[in-house]
């Protein structure tokens, strides 16, 4: 139970920190943090939580990561569904807190997307469904590859959170213009529940693509990282 609570709190922090930076601070008048700041915020949520709860739950914070680690032989089947459930609960709870905060400002409107992920007309850069699909699959595959490598027992001890956090930062720097960056079905679901409409309609992509990418990345590392 402790590891499930840790995953819930960790995912809560990821969505509140990452999506919160996008909704509250990205375009704040004159001192907005912009794309670079939002990218760094997502990376920092993972880095900080990896040190805080990595020894308790493994700090997945992401259904795609849990599934990828399972495919890579690093995670037990019995914990897979419970992890996914608590990750989604944590994400929705964080989005709820963010909604309460954001709606306290005059003129707040969910029509702005509420940091939701999208493609086509709802892609920040107007990218197509195919572009979004390829982007999310490849980015999540590389994320799992880095996670598998950084947490390998042969890697430098204690450095995994830094590598993983910086990897997520880089992923956001690349792909925010394409999909607003998901690589995490829980993160996408949390804000989509409040944004509704198109965000819910397009949510399927941000479950399918990250999961497929995670499995691909984990299997590649499982092959090349094998001692045999």
CSV table of N, CA, C and O in Angstrom, one decimal, residues 55-184:
chain,number,residue,atom,x,y,z
A,55,UNK,N,13.1,4.9,-3.9
A,55,UNK,CA,13.4,3.8,-3.1
A,55,UNK,C,12.1,3.1,-2.5
A,55,UNK,O,12.2,2.0,-1.9
A,56,UNK,N,11.0,3.8,-2.7
A,56,UNK,CA,9.7,3.2,-2.2
A,56,UNK,C,8.9,2.5,-3.3
A,56,UNK,O,8.5,1.4,-3.1
A,57,UNK,N,8.7,3.2,-4.4
A,57,UNK,CA,7.9,2.7,-5.5
A,57,UNK,C,8.6,2.5,-6.8
A,57,UNK,O,8.0,1.9,-7.7
A,58,UNK,N,9.8,3.0,-6.9
A,58,UNK,CA,10.5,3.0,-8.2
A,58,UNK,C,10.2,4.3,-9.0
A,58,UNK,O,10.9,4.6,-10.0
A,59,UNK,N,9.3,5.1,-8.5
A,59,UNK,CA,9.0,6.4,-9.1
A,59,UNK,C,8.7,6.3,-10.6
A,59,UNK,O,9.3,6.9,-11.4
A,60,UNK,N,7.6,5.6,-10.9
A,60,UNK,CA,7.2,5.5,-12.3
A,60,UNK,C,6.4,6.7,-12.8
A,60,UNK,O,6.7,7.3,-13.8
A,61,UNK,N,5.4,7.1,-12.0
A,61,UNK,CA,4.6,8.3,-12.3
A,61,UNK,C,3.9,8.3,-13.6
A,61,UNK,O,3.5,9.4,-14.1
A,62,UNK,N,3.8,7.2,-14.3
A,62,UNK,CA,3.4,7.1,-15.7
A,62,UNK,C,3.0,5.7,-16.1
A,62,UNK,O,3.9,4.8,-16.0
A,63,UNK,N,1.8,5.5,-16.5
A,63,UNK,CA,1.4,4.2,-16.9
A,63,UNK,C,2.3,3.6,-18.0
A,63,UNK,O,2.5,2.4,-18.0
A,64,UNK,N,2.7,4.4,-18.9
A,64,UNK,CA,3.6,3.9,-20.0
A,64,UNK,C,4.9,3.4,-19.5
A,64,UNK,O,5.5,2.4,-19.9
A,65,UNK,N,5.5,4.1,-18.5
A,65,UNK,CA,6.7,3.7,-17.8
A,65,UNK,C,6.5,2.4,-17.1
A,65,UNK,O,7.3,1.4,-17.2
A,66,UNK,N,5.4,2.2,-16.4
A,66,UNK,CA,5.1,1.0,-15.7
A,66,UNK,C,5.0,-0.2,-16.7
A,66,UNK,O,5.6,-1.3,-16.5
A,67,UNK,N,4.3,0.0,-17.8
A,67,UNK,CA,4.1,-1.0,-18.8
A,67,UNK,C,5.5,-1.3,-19.5
A,67,UNK,O,5.8,-2.5,-19.8
A,68,UNK,N,6.2,-0.3,-19.8
A,68,UNK,CA,7.5,-0.5,-20.4
A,68,UNK,C,8.5,-1.2,-19.5
A,68,UNK,O,9.2,-2.2,-20.0
A,69,UNK,N,8.5,-0.9,-18.2
A,69,UNK,CA,9.4,-1.6,-17.3
A,69,UNK,C,8.9,-3.1,-17.1
A,69,UNK,O,9.8,-4.0,-17.0
A,70,UNK,N,7.6,-3.3,-17.2
A,70,UNK,CA,7.1,-4.7,-17.2
A,70,UNK,C,7.6,-5.4,-18.4
A,70,UNK,O,8.1,-6.6,-18.3
A,71,UNK,N,7.5,-4.8,-19.6
A,71,UNK,CA,7.9,-5.4,-20.8
A,71,UNK,C,9.4,-5.7,-20.8
A,71,UNK,O,9.9,-6.6,-21.4
A,72,UNK,N,10.2,-4.8,-20.1
A,72,UNK,CA,11.6,-4.9,-20.0
A,72,UNK,C,12.1,-5.9,-18.9
A,72,UNK,O,13.3,-6.0,-18.7
A,73,UNK,N,11.1,-6.5,-18.3
A,73,UNK,CA,11.5,-7.5,-17.2
A,73,UNK,C,11.9,-6.9,-15.9
A,73,UNK,O,12.5,-7.5,-15.1
A,74,UNK,N,11.5,-5.6,-15.7
A,74,UNK,CA,11.9,-4.9,-14.5
A,74,UNK,C,10.7,-4.7,-13.5
A,74,UNK,O,10.9,-4.0,-12.5
A,75,UNK,N,9.5,-5.1,-13.8
A,75,UNK,CA,8.4,-4.8,-13.0
A,75,UNK,C,7.4,-6.0,-13.0
A,75,UNK,O,7.2,-6.7,-14.0
A,76,UNK,N,6.9,-6.3,-11.8
A,76,UNK,CA,6.0,-7.5,-11.6
A,76,UNK,C,4.6,-7.2,-12.2
A,76,UNK,O,4.0,-6.2,-12.0
A,77,UNK,N,4.1,-8.3,-12.8
A,77,UNK,CA,2.7,-8.2,-13.4
A,77,UNK,C,1.7,-7.8,-12.3
A,77,UNK,O,0.7,-7.1,-12.6
A,78,UNK,N,1.8,-8.4,-11.1
A,78,UNK,CA,0.8,-8.1,-10.1
A,78,UNK,C,0.6,-6.7,-9.7
A,78,UNK,O,-0.5,-6.3,-9.2
A,79,UNK,N,1.6,-5.9,-9.9
A,79,UNK,CA,1.6,-4.5,-9.5
A,79,UNK,C,1.2,-3.5,-10.7
A,79,UNK,O,0.9,-2.3,-10.4
A,80,UNK,N,1.1,-4.1,-11.9
A,80,UNK,CA,0.9,-3.2,-13.0
A,80,UNK,C,-0.4,-2.5,-13.0
A,80,UNK,O,-0.4,-1.2,-13.1
A,81,UNK,N,-1.6,-3.1,-12.9
A,81,UNK,CA,-2.9,-2.5,-12.9
A,81,UNK,C,-3.0,-1.5,-11.7
A,81,UNK,O,-3.4,-0.4,-11.8
A,82,UNK,N,-2.6,-1.9,-10.4
A,82,UNK,CA,-2.7,-1.0,-9.3
A,82,UNK,C,-1.9,0.3,-9.5
A,82,UNK,O,-2.3,1.4,-9.2
A,83,UNK,N,-0.7,0.1,-10.1
A,83,UNK,CA,0.1,1.3,-10.4
A,83,UNK,C,-0.6,2.3,-11.3
A,83,UNK,O,-0.6,3.5,-11.1
A,84,UNK,N,-1.1,1.7,-12.4
A,84,UNK,CA,-1.8,2.5,-13.4
A,84,UNK,C,-3.0,3.3,-12.8
A,84,UNK,O,-3.2,4.4,-13.0
A,85,UNK,N,-3.8,2.6,-12.0
A,85,UNK,CA,-4.9,3.2,-11.3
A,85,UNK,C,-4.5,4.3,-10.4
A,85,UNK,O,-5.1,5.4,-10.5
A,86,UNK,N,-3.6,4.1,-9.6
A,86,UNK,CA,-3.2,5.2,-8.7
A,86,UNK,C,-2.5,6.4,-9.4
A,86,UNK,O,-2.6,7.5,-9.0
A,87,UNK,N,-1.8,6.1,-10.5
A,87,UNK,CA,-1.2,7.1,-11.3
A,87,UNK,C,-2.3,8.0,-11.9
A,87,UNK,O,-2.2,9.3,-11.8
A,88,UNK,N,-3.3,7.4,-12.4
A,88,UNK,CA,-4.4,8.2,-13.0
A,88,UNK,C,-5.2,9.0,-11.9
A,88,UNK,O,-5.5,10.2,-12.1
A,89,UNK,N,-5.4,8.4,-10.8
A,89,UNK,CA,-6.0,9.1,-9.7
A,89,UNK,C,-5.2,10.3,-9.2
A,89,UNK,O,-5.7,11.4,-9.0
A,90,UNK,N,-3.9,10.1,-9.1
A,90,UNK,CA,-3.0,11.2,-8.7
A,90,UNK,C,-3.0,12.3,-9.7
A,90,UNK,O,-3.0,13.5,-9.4
A,91,UNK,N,-3.1,12.0,-11.0
A,91,UNK,CA,-3.1,13.0,-12.1
A,91,UNK,C,-4.4,13.8,-12.1
A,91,UNK,O,-4.4,15.0,-12.2
A,92,UNK,N,-5.5,13.1,-11.9
A,92,UNK,CA,-6.8,13.8,-11.9
A,92,UNK,C,-6.9,14.7,-10.7
A,92,UNK,O,-7.4,15.8,-10.7
A,93,UNK,N,-6.4,14.2,-9.5
A,93,UNK,CA,-6.4,15.0,-8.3
A,93,UNK,C,-5.6,16.3,-8.5
A,93,UNK,O,-6.0,17.4,-8.1
A,94,UNK,N,-4.4,16.2,-9.1
A,94,UNK,CA,-3.6,17.3,-9.3
A,94,UNK,C,-4.3,18.3,-10.3
A,94,UNK,O,-4.2,19.5,-10.1
A,95,UNK,N,-4.9,17.8,-11.3
A,95,UNK,CA,-5.6,18.7,-12.3
A,95,UNK,C,-6.7,19.4,-11.6
A,95,UNK,O,-7.0,20.5,-11.9
A,96,UNK,N,-7.4,18.7,-10.6
A,96,UNK,CA,-8.4,19.4,-9.9
A,96,UNK,C,-7.9,20.5,-9.0
A,96,UNK,O,-8.5,21.6,-9.0
A,97,UNK,N,-6.8,20.3,-8.4
A,97,UNK,CA,-6.2,21.4,-7.6
A,97,UNK,C,-5.7,22.5,-8.5
A,97,UNK,O,-6.0,23.7,-8.2
A,98,UNK,N,-5.2,22.2,-9.6
A,98,UNK,CA,-4.8,23.2,-10.6
A,98,UNK,C,-6.0,24.0,-11.1
A,98,UNK,O,-5.9,25.2,-11.3
A,99,UNK,N,-7.1,23.3,-11.3
A,99,UNK,CA,-8.3,24.0,-11.8
A,99,UNK,C,-8.8,25.0,-10.8
A,99,UNK,O,-9.2,26.1,-11.1
A,100,UNK,N,-8.8,24.6,-9.5
A,100,UNK,CA,-9.2,25.5,-8.4
A,100,UNK,C,-8.3,26.7,-8.4
A,100,UNK,O,-8.8,27.9,-8.3
A,101,UNK,N,-7.0,26.5,-8.5
A,101,UNK,CA,-6.1,27.7,-8.5
A,101,UNK,C,-6.3,28.6,-9.7
A,101,UNK,O,-6.4,29.8,-9.6
A,102,UNK,N,-6.3,27.9,-10.9
A,102,UNK,CA,-6.3,28.7,-12.1
A,102,UNK,C,-7.7,29.5,-12.3
A,102,UNK,O,-7.7,30.6,-12.8
A,103,UNK,N,-8.7,28.9,-11.8
A,103,UNK,CA,-10.1,29.5,-12.0
A,103,UNK,C,-10.2,30.7,-11.0
A,103,UNK,O,-11.2,31.4,-11.1
A,104,UNK,N,-9.2,30.9,-10.1
A,104,UNK,CA,-9.3,32.0,-9.2
A,104,UNK,C,-8.8,33.3,-9.9
A,104,UNK,O,-8.9,34.4,-9.3
A,105,UNK,N,-8.4,33.3,-11.1
A,105,UNK,CA,-8.0,34.5,-11.9
A,105,UNK,C,-9.2,34.9,-12.8
A,105,UNK,O,-9.8,34.1,-13.5
A,106,UNK,N,-9.4,36.2,-12.8
A,106,UNK,CA,-10.5,36.7,-13.7
A,106,UNK,C,-10.2,36.4,-15.1
A,106,UNK,O,-9.0,36.6,-15.6
A,107,UNK,N,-11.2,35.9,-15.8
A,107,UNK,CA,-11.0,35.7,-17.3
A,107,UNK,C,-10.5,34.3,-17.6
A,107,UNK,O,-10.3,34.0,-18.8
A,108,UNK,N,-10.3,33.4,-16.6
A,108,UNK,CA,-9.8,32.1,-16.8
A,108,UNK,C,-10.9,31.3,-17.7
A,108,UNK,O,-12.1,31.4,-17.5
A,109,UNK,N,-10.4,30.6,-18.7
A,109,UNK,CA,-11.2,29.9,-19.6
A,109,UNK,C,-10.6,28.6,-20.0
A,109,UNK,O,-9.5,28.5,-20.5
A,110,UNK,N,-11.3,27.5,-19.8
A,110,UNK,CA,-10.8,26.2,-20.2
A,110,UNK,C,-10.7,26.0,-21.7
A,110,UNK,O,-10.0,25.1,-22.2
A,111,UNK,N,-11.2,27.0,-22.5
A,111,UNK,CA,-11.1,26.9,-23.9
A,111,UNK,C,-9.6,27.0,-24.3
A,111,UNK,O,-9.2,26.7,-25.5
A,112,UNK,N,-8.8,27.5,-23.4
A,112,UNK,CA,-7.3,27.6,-23.7
A,112,UNK,C,-6.6,26.3,-23.7
A,112,UNK,O,-5.5,26.2,-24.1
A,113,UNK,N,-7.4,25.2,-23.3
A,113,UNK,CA,-6.8,23.8,-23.4
A,113,UNK,C,-6.4,23.3,-22.1
A,113,UNK,O,-6.2,22.0,-22.0
A,114,UNK,N,-6.1,24.1,-21.1
A,114,UNK,CA,-5.7,23.6,-19.8
A,114,UNK,C,-4.6,22.6,-19.9
A,114,UNK,O,-4.5,21.6,-19.2
A,115,UNK,N,-3.6,22.9,-20.7
A,115,UNK,CA,-2.4,22.1,-20.9
A,115,UNK,C,-2.6,20.7,-21.4
A,115,UNK,O,-1.8,19.8,-21.3
A,116,UNK,N,-3.8,20.6,-22.1
A,116,UNK,CA,-4.1,19.3,-22.7
A,116,UNK,C,-3.3,19.0,-23.9
A,116,UNK,O,-2.7,19.9,-24.6
A,117,UNK,N,-3.2,17.7,-24.2
A,117,UNK,CA,-2.4,17.2,-25.4
A,117,UNK,C,-3.4,17.1,-26.6
A,117,UNK,O,-4.5,16.7,-26.4
A,118,UNK,N,-2.9,17.4,-27.8
A,118,UNK,CA,-3.7,17.3,-28.9
A,118,UNK,C,-3.0,17.3,-30.2
A,118,UNK,O,-1.7,17.4,-30.3
A,119,UNK,N,-3.7,17.0,-31.3
A,119,UNK,CA,-3.1,17.0,-32.6
A,119,UNK,C,-4.0,17.7,-33.6
A,119,UNK,O,-5.2,18.1,-33.2
A,120,UNK,N,-3.6,18.0,-34.8
A,120,UNK,CA,-4.4,18.7,-35.8
A,120,UNK,C,-4.6,20.1,-35.3
A,120,UNK,O,-3.6,20.8,-34.9
A,121,UNK,N,-5.8,20.6,-35.3
A,121,UNK,CA,-6.2,21.9,-34.8
A,121,UNK,C,-5.8,22.2,-33.4
A,121,UNK,O,-5.7,23.3,-33.0
A,122,UNK,N,-5.6,21.1,-32.6
A,122,UNK,CA,-5.3,21.3,-31.2
A,122,UNK,C,-3.9,21.0,-30.8
A,122,UNK,O,-3.5,21.0,-29.7
A,123,UNK,N,-3.0,20.9,-31.9
A,123,UNK,CA,-1.6,20.8,-31.7
A,123,UNK,C,-1.1,22.2,-31.6
A,123,UNK,O,-1.5,23.1,-32.4
A,124,UNK,N,-0.2,22.5,-30.7
A,124,UNK,CA,0.3,23.9,-30.6
A,124,UNK,C,0.9,24.4,-31.9
A,124,UNK,O,0.7,25.6,-32.2
A,125,UNK,N,1.5,23.5,-32.7
A,125,UNK,CA,2.0,24.0,-34.0
A,125,UNK,C,1.2,23.5,-35.2
A,125,UNK,O,1.7,23.6,-36.3
A,126,UNK,N,0.0,23.0,-34.9
A,126,UNK,CA,-0.8,22.5,-36.0
A,126,UNK,C,-0.3,21.2,-36.7
A,126,UNK,O,-0.6,21.0,-37.8
A,127,UNK,N,0.4,20.4,-35.9
A,127,UNK,CA,0.9,19.1,-36.5
A,127,UNK,C,-0.2,18.1,-36.7
A,127,UNK,O,-1.2,18.0,-35.9
A,128,UNK,N,-0.1,17.2,-37.7
A,128,UNK,CA,-1.1,16.2,-38.0
A,128,UNK,C,-1.1,15.1,-37.0
A,128,UNK,O,-0.2,14.9,-36.2
A,129,UNK,N,-2.1,14.3,-37.2
A,129,UNK,CA,-2.3,13.1,-36.4
A,129,UNK,C,-1.1,12.2,-36.5
A,129,UNK,O,-0.5,11.7,-35.5
A,130,UNK,N,-0.6,12.0,-37.8
A,130,UNK,CA,0.5,11.1,-38.0
A,130,UNK,C,1.8,11.6,-37.3
A,130,UNK,O,2.6,10.9,-36.7
A,131,UNK,N,2.0,12.9,-37.5
A,131,UNK,CA,3.2,13.5,-36.9
A,131,UNK,C,3.1,13.4,-35.3
A,131,UNK,O,4.1,13.1,-34.7
A,132,UNK,N,2.0,13.6,-34.8
A,132,UNK,CA,1.8,13.4,-33.3
A,132,UNK,C,2.0,12.0,-32.9
A,132,UNK,O,2.7,11.7,-31.9
A,133,UNK,N,1.5,11.1,-33.7
A,133,UNK,CA,1.7,9.6,-33.3
A,133,UNK,C,3.1,9.2,-33.3
A,133,UNK,O,3.6,8.6,-32.4
A,134,UNK,N,3.8,9.6,-34.4
A,134,UNK,CA,5.3,9.3,-34.5
A,134,UNK,C,6.1,9.9,-33.4
A,134,UNK,O,6.9,9.3,-32.8
A,135,UNK,N,5.8,11.2,-33.1
A,135,UNK,CA,6.5,11.9,-32.1
A,135,UNK,C,6.3,11.3,-30.7
A,135,UNK,O,7.3,11.0,-30.0
A,136,UNK,N,5.1,10.9,-30.4
A,136,UNK,CA,4.8,10.4,-29.0
A,136,UNK,C,5.4,9.0,-28.9
A,136,UNK,O,6.0,8.6,-27.9
A,137,UNK,N,5.4,8.2,-30.0
A,137,UNK,CA,6.0,6.8,-29.9
A,137,UNK,C,7.5,6.9,-29.8
A,137,UNK,O,8.1,6.3,-28.9
A,138,UNK,N,8.1,7.7,-30.6
A,138,UNK,CA,9.6,7.8,-30.6
A,138,UNK,C,10.1,8.4,-29.2
A,138,UNK,O,11.0,7.9,-28.6
A,139,UNK,N,9.4,9.5,-28.8
A,139,UNK,CA,9.9,10.2,-27.6
A,139,UNK,C,9.7,9.2,-26.4
A,139,UNK,O,10.6,9.2,-25.5
A,140,UNK,N,8.6,8.5,-26.3
A,140,UNK,CA,8.4,7.6,-25.2
A,140,UNK,C,9.4,6.4,-25.3
A,140,UNK,O,9.9,5.9,-24.2
A,141,UNK,N,9.7,6.0,-26.5
A,141,UNK,CA,10.6,4.9,-26.6
A,141,UNK,C,12.0,5.3,-26.1
A,141,UNK,O,12.7,4.5,-25.4
A,142,UNK,N,12.4,6.5,-26.5
A,142,UNK,CA,13.7,7.0,-26.0
A,142,UNK,C,13.7,7.2,-24.5
A,142,UNK,O,14.7,7.0,-23.8
A,143,UNK,N,12.6,7.6,-23.9
A,143,UNK,CA,12.5,7.8,-22.5
A,143,UNK,C,12.7,6.5,-21.8
A,143,UNK,O,13.4,6.5,-20.8
A,144,UNK,N,12.0,5.5,-22.2
A,144,UNK,CA,12.2,4.2,-21.6
A,144,UNK,C,13.6,3.6,-21.8
A,144,UNK,O,14.1,3.0,-20.8
A,145,UNK,N,14.2,3.9,-22.9
A,145,UNK,CA,15.5,3.4,-23.1
A,145,UNK,C,16.5,4.1,-22.1
A,145,UNK,O,17.3,3.4,-21.5
A,146,UNK,N,16.3,5.4,-21.9
A,146,UNK,CA,17.1,6.1,-20.9
A,146,UNK,C,16.8,5.6,-19.5
A,146,UNK,O,17.8,5.4,-18.7
A,147,UNK,N,15.6,5.4,-19.2
A,147,UNK,CA,15.2,4.9,-17.8
A,147,UNK,C,15.8,3.5,-17.6
A,147,UNK,O,16.4,3.3,-16.5
A,148,UNK,N,15.7,2.6,-18.6
A,148,UNK,CA,16.3,1.3,-18.4
A,148,UNK,C,17.8,1.3,-18.2
A,148,UNK,O,18.3,0.6,-17.4
A,149,UNK,N,18.4,2.2,-19.0
A,149,UNK,CA,19.9,2.3,-18.9
A,149,UNK,C,20.3,2.9,-17.6
A,149,UNK,O,21.3,2.5,-17.0
A,150,UNK,N,19.7,4.0,-17.2
A,150,UNK,CA,20.1,4.8,-16.1
A,150,UNK,C,19.9,4.0,-14.8
A,150,UNK,O,20.6,4.2,-13.8
A,151,UNK,N,18.9,3.1,-14.8
A,151,UNK,CA,18.6,2.3,-13.6
A,151,UNK,C,19.2,0.9,-13.6
A,151,UNK,O,19.0,0.1,-12.7
A,152,UNK,N,20.0,0.7,-14.6
A,152,UNK,CA,20.7,-0.6,-14.7
A,152,UNK,C,21.7,-0.7,-13.6
A,152,UNK,O,22.4,0.4,-13.2
A,153,UNK,N,21.9,-1.8,-13.0
A,153,UNK,CA,22.8,-1.9,-11.8
A,153,UNK,C,24.2,-1.6,-12.1
A,153,UNK,O,25.1,-1.3,-11.3
A,154,UNK,N,24.6,-1.6,-13.4
A,154,UNK,CA,25.9,-1.3,-13.9
A,154,UNK,C,26.1,0.2,-14.1
A,154,UNK,O,27.3,0.7,-14.3
A,155,UNK,N,25.1,1.0,-14.0
A,155,UNK,CA,25.2,2.5,-14.1
A,155,UNK,C,25.6,3.1,-12.8
A,155,UNK,O,25.5,2.5,-11.8
A,156,UNK,N,26.2,4.3,-12.9
A,156,UNK,CA,26.7,5.0,-11.7
A,156,UNK,C,25.5,5.1,-10.7
A,156,UNK,O,24.4,5.6,-11.0
A,157,UNK,N,25.8,4.7,-9.5
A,157,UNK,CA,24.8,4.7,-8.4
A,157,UNK,C,24.4,6.2,-8.0
A,157,UNK,O,25.2,7.1,-8.0
A,158,UNK,N,23.1,6.3,-7.9
A,158,UNK,CA,22.5,7.6,-7.5
A,158,UNK,C,22.4,8.7,-8.5
A,158,UNK,O,21.9,9.8,-8.3
A,159,UNK,N,22.7,8.4,-9.8
A,159,UNK,CA,22.7,9.4,-10.8
A,159,UNK,C,21.4,9.2,-11.7
A,159,UNK,O,21.2,10.1,-12.5
A,160,UNK,N,20.7,8.1,-11.6
A,160,UNK,CA,19.6,7.9,-12.4
A,160,UNK,C,18.5,9.0,-12.4
A,160,UNK,O,18.0,9.4,-13.5
A,161,UNK,N,18.1,9.6,-11.3
A,161,UNK,CA,17.2,10.6,-11.3
A,161,UNK,C,17.6,11.8,-12.2
A,161,UNK,O,16.7,12.4,-12.8
A,162,UNK,N,18.8,12.1,-12.2
A,162,UNK,CA,19.3,13.3,-13.0
A,162,UNK,C,19.2,13.0,-14.4
A,162,UNK,O,18.7,13.8,-15.2
A,163,UNK,N,19.6,11.8,-14.8
A,163,UNK,CA,19.5,11.4,-16.3
A,163,UNK,C,18.1,11.4,-16.7
A,163,UNK,O,17.7,11.9,-17.8
A,164,UNK,N,17.2,10.8,-15.9
A,164,UNK,CA,15.8,10.7,-16.3
A,164,UNK,C,15.1,12.0,-16.3
A,164,UNK,O,14.3,12.3,-17.2
A,165,UNK,N,15.4,12.9,-15.3
A,165,UNK,CA,14.8,14.2,-15.3
A,165,UNK,C,15.2,15.0,-16.5
A,165,UNK,O,14.4,15.7,-17.1
A,166,UNK,N,16.5,15.0,-16.8
A,166,UNK,CA,17.0,15.8,-17.9
A,166,UNK,C,16.5,15.2,-19.3
A,166,UNK,O,16.2,16.0,-20.2
A,167,UNK,N,16.3,13.9,-19.3
A,167,UNK,CA,15.7,13.3,-20.5
A,167,UNK,C,14.3,13.8,-20.8
A,167,UNK,O,13.9,14.1,-21.9
A,168,UNK,N,13.5,13.9,-19.7
A,168,UNK,CA,12.1,14.3,-19.8
A,168,UNK,C,12.1,15.8,-20.2
A,168,UNK,O,11.3,16.2,-21.0
A,169,UNK,N,13.0,16.6,-19.7
A,169,UNK,CA,13.2,18.0,-20.1
A,169,UNK,C,13.4,18.1,-21.6
A,169,UNK,O,12.8,18.9,-22.3
A,170,UNK,N,14.4,17.3,-22.1
A,170,UNK,CA,14.7,17.3,-23.5
A,170,UNK,C,13.5,16.9,-24.3
A,170,UNK,O,13.3,17.5,-25.4
A,171,UNK,N,12.8,15.9,-23.9
A,171,UNK,CA,11.7,15.4,-24.6
A,171,UNK,C,10.6,16.6,-24.8
A,171,UNK,O,10.1,16.8,-25.9
A,172,UNK,N,10.4,17.3,-23.7
A,172,UNK,CA,9.5,18.5,-23.8
A,172,UNK,C,10.0,19.6,-24.7
A,172,UNK,O,9.2,20.2,-25.5
A,173,UNK,N,11.3,19.8,-24.7
A,173,UNK,CA,11.9,20.9,-25.5
A,173,UNK,C,11.7,20.5,-27.0
A,173,UNK,O,11.5,21.4,-27.8
A,174,UNK,N,11.7,19.2,-27.3
A,174,UNK,CA,11.5,18.8,-28.7
A,174,UNK,C,10.0,18.8,-29.1
A,174,UNK,O,9.6,19.3,-30.2
A,175,UNK,N,9.2,18.3,-28.2
A,175,UNK,CA,7.8,17.9,-28.7
A,175,UNK,C,6.6,18.8,-28.2
A,175,UNK,O,5.5,18.5,-28.6
A,176,UNK,N,6.9,19.8,-27.3
A,176,UNK,CA,5.8,20.6,-26.9
A,176,UNK,C,5.1,21.3,-28.2
A,176,UNK,O,3.9,21.3,-28.2
A,177,UNK,N,5.8,21.7,-29.2
A,177,UNK,CA,5.1,22.3,-30.3
A,177,UNK,C,4.3,21.3,-31.1
A,177,UNK,O,3.4,21.7,-31.8
A,178,UNK,N,4.6,20.0,-31.0
A,178,UNK,CA,3.9,19.0,-31.7
A,178,UNK,C,2.6,18.6,-31.0
A,178,UNK,O,1.5,18.6,-31.6
A,179,UNK,N,2.7,18.2,-29.8
A,179,UNK,CA,1.5,17.6,-29.1
A,179,UNK,C,1.3,18.3,-27.7
A,179,UNK,O,0.4,17.9,-27.0
A,180,UNK,N,2.1,19.2,-27.4
A,180,UNK,CA,2.1,19.7,-26.0
A,180,UNK,C,2.7,18.7,-25.1
A,180,UNK,O,2.7,18.9,-23.8
A,181,UNK,N,3.3,17.7,-25.6
A,181,UNK,CA,4.1,16.6,-24.9
A,181,UNK,C,3.2,15.9,-23.9
A,181,UNK,O,2.9,16.4,-22.8
A,182,UNK,N,3.0,14.6,-24.3
A,182,UNK,CA,2.4,13.7,-23.3
A,182,UNK,C,3.5,12.7,-22.8
A,182,UNK,O,4.0,13.0,-21.7
A,183,UNK,N,3.8,11.7,-23.5
A,183,UNK,CA,4.6,10.6,-23.2
A,183,UNK,C,4.2,10.0,-21.8
A,183,UNK,O,4.9,9.3,-21.2
A,184,UNK,N,3.0,10.3,-21.4
A,184,UNK,CA,2.4,9.9,-20.1
A,184,UNK,C,0.9,9.9,-20.1
A,184,UNK,O,0.3,11.0,-20.1
